[in-house]
Coordinates of C-alpha atoms in Angstrom, one line a residue:
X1 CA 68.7 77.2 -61.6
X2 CA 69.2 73.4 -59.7
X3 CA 66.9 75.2 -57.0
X4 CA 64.3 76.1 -59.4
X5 CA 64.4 72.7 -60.6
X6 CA 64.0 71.5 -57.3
X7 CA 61.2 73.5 -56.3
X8 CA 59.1 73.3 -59.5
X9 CA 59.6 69.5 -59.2
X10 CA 58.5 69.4 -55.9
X11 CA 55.5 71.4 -56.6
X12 CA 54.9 69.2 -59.5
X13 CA 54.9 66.1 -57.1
X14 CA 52.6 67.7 -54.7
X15 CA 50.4 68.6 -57.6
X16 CA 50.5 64.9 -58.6
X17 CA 49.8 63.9 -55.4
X18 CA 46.8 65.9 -54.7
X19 CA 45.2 64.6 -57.6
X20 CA 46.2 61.2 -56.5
X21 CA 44.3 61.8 -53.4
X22 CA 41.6 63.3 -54.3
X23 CA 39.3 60.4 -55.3
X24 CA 39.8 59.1 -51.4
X25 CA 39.0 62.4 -49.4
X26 CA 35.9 62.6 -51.8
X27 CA 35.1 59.0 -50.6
X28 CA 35.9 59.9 -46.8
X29 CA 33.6 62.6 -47.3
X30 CA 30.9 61.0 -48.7
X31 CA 30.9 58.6 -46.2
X32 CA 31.6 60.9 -43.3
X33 CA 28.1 62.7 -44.8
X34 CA 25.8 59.5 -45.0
X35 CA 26.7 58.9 -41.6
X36 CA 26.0 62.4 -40.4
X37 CA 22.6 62.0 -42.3
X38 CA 21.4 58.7 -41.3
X39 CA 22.4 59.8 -37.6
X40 CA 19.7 62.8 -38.0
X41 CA 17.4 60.8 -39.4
X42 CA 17.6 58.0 -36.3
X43 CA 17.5 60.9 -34.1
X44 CA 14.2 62.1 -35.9
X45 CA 13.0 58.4 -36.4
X46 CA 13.6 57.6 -32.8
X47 CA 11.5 60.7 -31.6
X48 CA 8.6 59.6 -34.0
X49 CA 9.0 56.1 -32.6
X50 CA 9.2 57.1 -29.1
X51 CA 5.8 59.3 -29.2
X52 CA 3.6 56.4 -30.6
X53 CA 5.1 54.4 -27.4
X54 CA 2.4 54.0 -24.8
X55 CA 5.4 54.0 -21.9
X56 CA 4.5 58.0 -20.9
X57 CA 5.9 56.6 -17.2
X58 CA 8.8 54.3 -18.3
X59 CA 9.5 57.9 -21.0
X60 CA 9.3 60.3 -17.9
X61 CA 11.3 58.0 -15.9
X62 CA 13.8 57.4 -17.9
X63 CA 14.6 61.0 -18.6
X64 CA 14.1 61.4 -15.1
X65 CA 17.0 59.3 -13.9
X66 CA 19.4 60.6 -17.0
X67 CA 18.6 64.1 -15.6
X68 CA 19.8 62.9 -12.2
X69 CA 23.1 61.6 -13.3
X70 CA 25.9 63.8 -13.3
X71 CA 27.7 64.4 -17.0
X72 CA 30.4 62.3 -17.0
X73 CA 28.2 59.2 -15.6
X74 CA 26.0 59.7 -18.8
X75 CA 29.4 58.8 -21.1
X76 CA 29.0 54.9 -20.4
X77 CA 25.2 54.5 -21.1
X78 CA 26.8 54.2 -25.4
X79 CA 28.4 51.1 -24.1
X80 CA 24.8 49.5 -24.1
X81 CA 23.7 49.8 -28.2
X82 CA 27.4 47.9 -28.4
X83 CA 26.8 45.0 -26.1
X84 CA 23.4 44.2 -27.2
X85 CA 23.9 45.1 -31.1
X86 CA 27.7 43.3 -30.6
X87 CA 25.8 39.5 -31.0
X88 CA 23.8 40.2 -33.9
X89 CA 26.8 41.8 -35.8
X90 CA 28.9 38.8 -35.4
X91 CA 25.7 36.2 -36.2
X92 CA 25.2 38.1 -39.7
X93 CA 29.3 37.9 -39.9
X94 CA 28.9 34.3 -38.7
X95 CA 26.4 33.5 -41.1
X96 CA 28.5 34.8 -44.5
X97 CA 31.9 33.3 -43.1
X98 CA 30.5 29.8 -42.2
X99 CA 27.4 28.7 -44.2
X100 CA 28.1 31.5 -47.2
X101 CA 24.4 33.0 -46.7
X102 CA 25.7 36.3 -47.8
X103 CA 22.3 37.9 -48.3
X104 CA 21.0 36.5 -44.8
X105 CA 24.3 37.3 -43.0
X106 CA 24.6 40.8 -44.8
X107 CA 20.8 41.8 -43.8
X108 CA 21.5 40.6 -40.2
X109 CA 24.5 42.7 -39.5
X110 CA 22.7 45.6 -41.8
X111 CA 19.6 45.9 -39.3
X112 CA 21.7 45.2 -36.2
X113 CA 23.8 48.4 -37.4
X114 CA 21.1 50.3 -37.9
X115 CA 19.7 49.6 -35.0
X116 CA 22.4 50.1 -32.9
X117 CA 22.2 53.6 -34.6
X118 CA 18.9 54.2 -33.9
X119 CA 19.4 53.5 -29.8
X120 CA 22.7 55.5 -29.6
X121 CA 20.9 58.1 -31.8
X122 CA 18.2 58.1 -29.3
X123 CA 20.4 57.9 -26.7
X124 CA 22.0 61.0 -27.7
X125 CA 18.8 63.2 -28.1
X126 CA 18.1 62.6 -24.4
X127 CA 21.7 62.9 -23.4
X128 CA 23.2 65.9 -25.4
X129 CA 22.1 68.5 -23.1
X130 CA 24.3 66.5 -19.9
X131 CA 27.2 65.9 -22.6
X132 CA 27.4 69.6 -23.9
X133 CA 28.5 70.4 -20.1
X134 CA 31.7 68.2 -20.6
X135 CA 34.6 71.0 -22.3
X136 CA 35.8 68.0 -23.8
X137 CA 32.2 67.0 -25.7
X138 CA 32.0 70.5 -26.9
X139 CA 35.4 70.1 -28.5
X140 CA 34.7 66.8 -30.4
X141 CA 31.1 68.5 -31.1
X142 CA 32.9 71.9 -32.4
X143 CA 35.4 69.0 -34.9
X144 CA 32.9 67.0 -36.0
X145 CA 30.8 70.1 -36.7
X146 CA 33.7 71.6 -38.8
X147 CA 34.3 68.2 -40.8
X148 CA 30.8 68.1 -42.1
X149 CA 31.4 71.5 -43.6
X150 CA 34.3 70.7 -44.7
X151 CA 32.9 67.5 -46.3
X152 CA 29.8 69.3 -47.6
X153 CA 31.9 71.9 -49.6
X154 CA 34.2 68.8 -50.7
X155 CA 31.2 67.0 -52.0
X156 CA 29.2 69.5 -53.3
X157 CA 30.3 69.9 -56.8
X158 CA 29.6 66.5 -57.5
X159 CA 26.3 66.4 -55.6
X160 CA 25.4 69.2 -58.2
X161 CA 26.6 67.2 -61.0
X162 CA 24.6 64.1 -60.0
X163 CA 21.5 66.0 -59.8
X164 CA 22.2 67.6 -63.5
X165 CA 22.2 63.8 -64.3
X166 CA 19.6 62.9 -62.2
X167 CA 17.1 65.5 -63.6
X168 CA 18.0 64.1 -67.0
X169 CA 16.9 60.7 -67.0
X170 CA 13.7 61.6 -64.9
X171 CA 12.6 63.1 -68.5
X172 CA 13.2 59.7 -69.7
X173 CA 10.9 58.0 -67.0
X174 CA 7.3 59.3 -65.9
X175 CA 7.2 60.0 -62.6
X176 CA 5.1 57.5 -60.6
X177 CA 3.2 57.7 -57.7
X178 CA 2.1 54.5 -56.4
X179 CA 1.1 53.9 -52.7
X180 CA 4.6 52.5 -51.5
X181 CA 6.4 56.2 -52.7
X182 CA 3.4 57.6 -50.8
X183 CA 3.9 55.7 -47.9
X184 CA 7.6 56.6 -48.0
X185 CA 6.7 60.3 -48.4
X186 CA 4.7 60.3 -45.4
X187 CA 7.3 58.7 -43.1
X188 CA 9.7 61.4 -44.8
X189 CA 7.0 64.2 -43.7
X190 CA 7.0 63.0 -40.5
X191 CA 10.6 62.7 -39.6
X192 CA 11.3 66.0 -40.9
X193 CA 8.8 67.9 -38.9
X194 CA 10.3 65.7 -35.2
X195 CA 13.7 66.8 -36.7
X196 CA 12.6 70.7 -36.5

């Protein structure tokens, strides 16, 4: 009987501690899933951006010298987004910690993240094909691959609930149109058809 009561406790604590634990894996998730997303969307953005570029030679020539290097030589070219984003990051942190212009300081380091983003994100499009020859890049690939799903079927009952709630108060508002939502739209259109 002492084991039973040993056990069910046990059970009881892991129970407990589940639900503890829960809130936090949702969070990791959900983070873990913006991330994913706004790296798809750089990827797409960068492609948009790069075809309105009038460089077709510096374009062709850049490809041209990653498709020379071998793949393990194309691993330190992510150092670069660092070391030129690194500056701007610690300005926008400079800016909050010494002269309290949080909104300043937090937009700096905002816009040198996503930037940084957007070149390693860019960096990557032209890369992948050299990194998926590395056993190693196929692994962390074949991980991170399995996390998303992971975090998608973690996240996805409350996604569903948000939109219940979502849906709900748009029959409070009337939907409007104006030309900045069609301007966003159209950016939208376009990165979605440079992601397929």
């Amino acid at each position: 009987i002492a084991r039973d009561d040993e056990s069910h406790h046990a059970l009881e604590i892991t129970s407990m501690m589940r639900r503890l634990l829960q809130p936090v894996w949702v969070l990791l998730a959900v983070i873990f899933l913006i991330e994913a997303w706004l790296w798809e969307h750089f990827v797409a953005l960068g492609r948009v951006l790069v075809s309105y570029l009038p460089y077709e030679k510096l374009k062709s020539w850049v490809a041209g010298k990653i498709s020379a290097l071998p793949p393990p030589a194309v691993v330190p070219i992510f150092i670069l987004p660092i070391l030129v984003i690194l500056p701007f990051k610690l300005f926008g942190l400079w800016l909050i910690g010494h002269h309290h212009h949080f909104i300043l300081g937090g937009l700096v380091f905002l816009a040198a993240k996503m930037a940084g983003l957007a070149v390693t994100a860019f960096l990557y499009d032209l890369t992948k094909d050299k990194l998926m020859m590395m056993a190693w890049f196929r692994f962390v690939a074949a991980k991170a691959a399995a996390i998303k799903a992971w975090a998608h079927d973690l996240v996805a009952p409350y996604k569903a609930a948000l939109r219940v709630r979502i849906a709900a108060l748009k029959s409070y508002f009337p939907q409007a149109r104006g030309s900045f939502v069609a301007l966003v739209l159209r950016v939208r259109k376009q990165i979605s058809r440079a992601r397929s």
